[in-house]
Amino acid sequence: PLCRKAVEKLEIHEPRCLKCGKPIRCEEREFCHDCYNTEHIYERGLSVWLHKPPVNQAIYQLKYHNQRYVAKYFAQEICIKYAEEIRRWRPQALVPVPLHRKRRRKRGYNQAELLAEEIGKILGIPVVANLVKRVHYTGYQKKLDPIGRKKNLEHAFAPGGDPDRLPTDFRRVIIIDDIYTTGNTVDQVAKVLKTMVFQKVYFLTISIGQGY
């Protein structure tokens, strides 16, 4: 409650990019600078807040200090703000961005999976955590520039389960992650999903950067 006013100031409103959901200054523009110059693989995405204090600090506590209860709050806020939009997407599954087994073993959990599970409970959407796996251990993305981020994630993900075992009518899915910065992570996961049965891939994150 003490953070509520500070958090409300970071909430993203229109006008926003029609692709990644970043706020844009000019209502006449449909896309942010990044999406004008990048061909993203996903259809569309949304985030609740800008990645600034105190939101980024809370995400840090969730990821690195075992404050798992924060995932429930974040999920509630995502659903309050975007439940109607999510229903329009008609998702058949939520897919959390996977951690490499080495990092998951060290951390003990995947924060994206916790978030997906909470969103799934609220909206009644199944979570399929093993659809995509992380096959290469990559360094921390935040230490890299945009080109380095993209190169770092090439071939990092692969199909995790047997695509033939998925229901034949599975076509629409939402990727769940904590932060959207350049979109490279979401794009690489979307790329894998589109080699499977999925035709429409969206994303939801807690926070988003303001460009690069």
XYZ file of C-alpha atoms in Angstrom:
212
model
C 0.000 0.000 0.000
C 2.824 2.433 0.757
C 4.129 1.976 -2.787
C 0.743 2.330 -4.483
C 1.105 5.977 -5.568
C 4.621 5.439 -6.893
C 3.481 2.339 -8.776
C 0.463 4.096 -10.291
C 2.741 6.727 -11.836
C 4.523 3.958 -13.758
C 1.364 2.381 -15.147
C 1.271 2.329 -18.948
C -1.627 4.061 -20.667
C -2.520 5.004 -24.223
C -0.997 5.920 -26.575
C 1.035 2.727 -26.660
C 2.824 0.774 -29.380
C 0.420 -1.556 -31.162
C 3.086 -4.268 -31.240
C 5.044 -4.360 -27.966
C 2.856 -2.070 -25.851
C 5.561 0.469 -24.950
C 4.243 3.987 -24.326
C 4.700 6.365 -27.235
C 4.536 10.146 -27.118
C 2.685 10.857 -30.341
C -0.872 9.568 -30.805
C -0.439 9.635 -34.573
C 2.254 6.956 -34.414
C 1.185 3.328 -34.270
C 4.524 1.780 -33.283
C 7.481 2.651 -31.085
C 10.918 3.296 -32.594
C 12.003 -0.291 -31.904
C 8.994 -1.896 -33.581
C 9.284 0.395 -36.614
C 12.788 -0.966 -37.140
C 12.452 -4.573 -35.973
C 10.368 -7.393 -37.392
C 9.167 -9.160 -34.255
C 7.954 -12.752 -34.460
C 5.165 -12.453 -31.883
C 1.768 -10.885 -32.700
C 1.394 -8.442 -29.830
C 2.245 -7.947 -26.180
C 1.311 -5.972 -23.085
C 2.993 -4.920 -19.834
C 1.550 -3.170 -16.803
C 4.360 -0.839 -15.719
C 7.543 0.843 -16.859
C 10.631 -0.890 -15.514
C 11.532 1.692 -12.874
C 11.594 1.852 -9.049
C 9.775 0.502 -7.120
C 8.536 -2.018 -9.725
C 12.011 -3.102 -10.861
C 13.059 -3.511 -7.223
C 10.080 -5.776 -6.517
C 10.871 -7.872 -9.597
C 14.475 -8.165 -8.409
C 13.248 -9.448 -5.029
C 11.012 -11.966 -6.805
C 13.826 -13.235 -9.035
C 16.818 -13.287 -6.744
C 15.618 -13.182 -3.129
C 12.911 -15.846 -3.028
C 10.072 -13.342 -2.554
C 7.702 -15.640 -4.419
C 4.546 -14.158 -2.903
C 5.061 -11.047 -5.084
C 4.152 -13.121 -8.168
C 0.546 -13.341 -6.946
C 0.263 -9.561 -6.667
C 1.787 -9.039 -10.118
C -0.566 -11.601 -11.651
C -3.596 -9.940 -10.073
C -2.570 -6.547 -11.457
C -2.008 -7.977 -14.949
C -5.451 -9.588 -14.906
C -7.212 -6.501 -13.544
C -5.744 -4.354 -16.297
C -5.791 -6.750 -19.248
C -8.336 -9.520 -18.658
C -10.564 -8.219 -21.461
C -7.674 -7.943 -23.914
C -6.408 -11.408 -22.994
C -9.846 -12.899 -23.648
C -9.878 -11.271 -27.086
C -6.633 -13.085 -27.864
C -8.418 -16.377 -26.982
C -5.288 -18.104 -25.644
C -5.343 -21.858 -25.203
C -2.226 -21.978 -23.032
C 0.260 -19.856 -21.104
C 3.939 -20.620 -21.696
C 6.455 -19.226 -19.189
C 9.885 -18.358 -20.557
C 12.031 -21.291 -19.362
C 15.184 -21.096 -17.291
C 18.191 -23.251 -18.058
C 18.320 -26.224 -15.673
C 21.570 -24.914 -14.165
C 20.018 -21.557 -13.265
C 16.773 -23.131 -12.104
C 18.705 -25.490 -9.839
C 20.587 -22.544 -8.350
C 17.489 -20.341 -7.904
C 15.081 -23.121 -6.972
C 12.195 -21.838 -9.091
C 11.316 -20.008 -12.297
C 9.716 -16.621 -11.608
C 7.992 -16.604 -15.027
C 6.401 -19.950 -14.225
C 5.141 -18.678 -10.845
C 3.609 -15.684 -12.608
C 2.021 -17.855 -15.297
C 0.498 -20.191 -12.710
C -1.118 -17.290 -10.854
C -2.499 -15.755 -14.060
C -3.753 -19.186 -15.121
C -5.615 -19.634 -11.837
C -7.353 -16.280 -12.164
C -8.342 -16.573 -15.829
C -8.743 -20.330 -16.091
C -6.051 -20.794 -18.736
C -3.802 -23.886 -18.599
C -0.070 -23.409 -18.067
C 2.208 -25.611 -20.169
C 5.667 -25.139 -18.700
C 7.510 -27.785 -20.727
C 6.536 -26.679 -24.249
C 9.836 -24.851 -24.691
C 13.169 -25.620 -23.029
C 16.330 -23.572 -22.666
C 19.102 -25.643 -24.188
C 22.016 -23.204 -23.826
C 23.154 -21.520 -20.634
C 23.299 -17.813 -21.473
C 24.784 -14.986 -19.453
C 22.654 -12.234 -17.968
C 20.992 -10.203 -20.703
C 21.050 -6.950 -18.726
C 24.833 -6.749 -19.110
C 24.647 -6.732 -22.936
C 23.801 -4.193 -25.632
C 20.943 -4.923 -28.102
C 23.190 -6.706 -30.604
C 24.798 -8.740 -27.830
C 21.402 -9.657 -26.403
C 20.226 -10.969 -29.752
C 23.386 -12.983 -30.398
C 23.365 -14.341 -26.851
C 19.926 -15.890 -27.348
C 20.362 -17.396 -30.799
C 19.598 -21.129 -30.596
C 19.050 -20.808 -26.820
C 15.571 -22.381 -26.957
C 14.138 -25.560 -28.447
C 10.855 -27.510 -28.343
C 10.552 -29.084 -24.922
C 7.839 -31.664 -25.458
C 6.505 -33.761 -28.279
C 4.572 -31.390 -30.598
C 2.568 -34.341 -31.927
C 1.071 -34.847 -28.487
C -0.443 -31.353 -28.385
C -4.177 -31.026 -29.120
C -4.643 -30.483 -32.846
C -6.734 -27.346 -32.233
C -3.969 -25.599 -30.235
C -3.239 -22.438 -32.210
C -2.961 -19.479 -29.795
C -0.597 -19.070 -26.862
C 0.693 -16.343 -24.538
C 4.343 -16.197 -23.469
C 4.756 -15.074 -19.845
C 7.905 -13.322 -18.619
C 8.854 -10.760 -15.993
C 10.467 -8.002 -18.107
C 10.362 -6.973 -21.767
C 13.394 -4.964 -22.896
C 14.418 -5.520 -26.514
C 12.013 -8.361 -27.214
C 14.769 -10.812 -28.114
C 13.777 -13.377 -25.496
C 10.094 -13.289 -26.450
C 10.974 -13.461 -30.158
C 13.204 -16.493 -29.721
C 10.564 -18.348 -27.694
C 7.888 -17.325 -30.237
C 10.114 -18.626 -33.034
C 10.226 -22.064 -31.409
C 6.474 -22.078 -30.755
C 5.743 -21.240 -34.380
C 7.748 -24.248 -35.529
C 5.227 -26.304 -33.547
C 1.440 -25.994 -33.900
C 1.001 -22.385 -32.820
C -0.010 -19.708 -35.292
C -0.649 -16.773 -32.938
C 1.839 -15.952 -30.179
C 1.347 -13.078 -27.725
C 3.196 -12.017 -24.587
C 2.491 -10.572 -21.143
C 5.134 -9.139 -18.817
C 5.102 -7.287 -15.533
C 7.216 -4.376 -16.770
C 8.752 -2.991 -19.941
C 11.703 -0.789 -20.809
C 11.319 2.544 -22.568
C 13.366 1.697 -25.611
C 17.023 1.506 -26.455
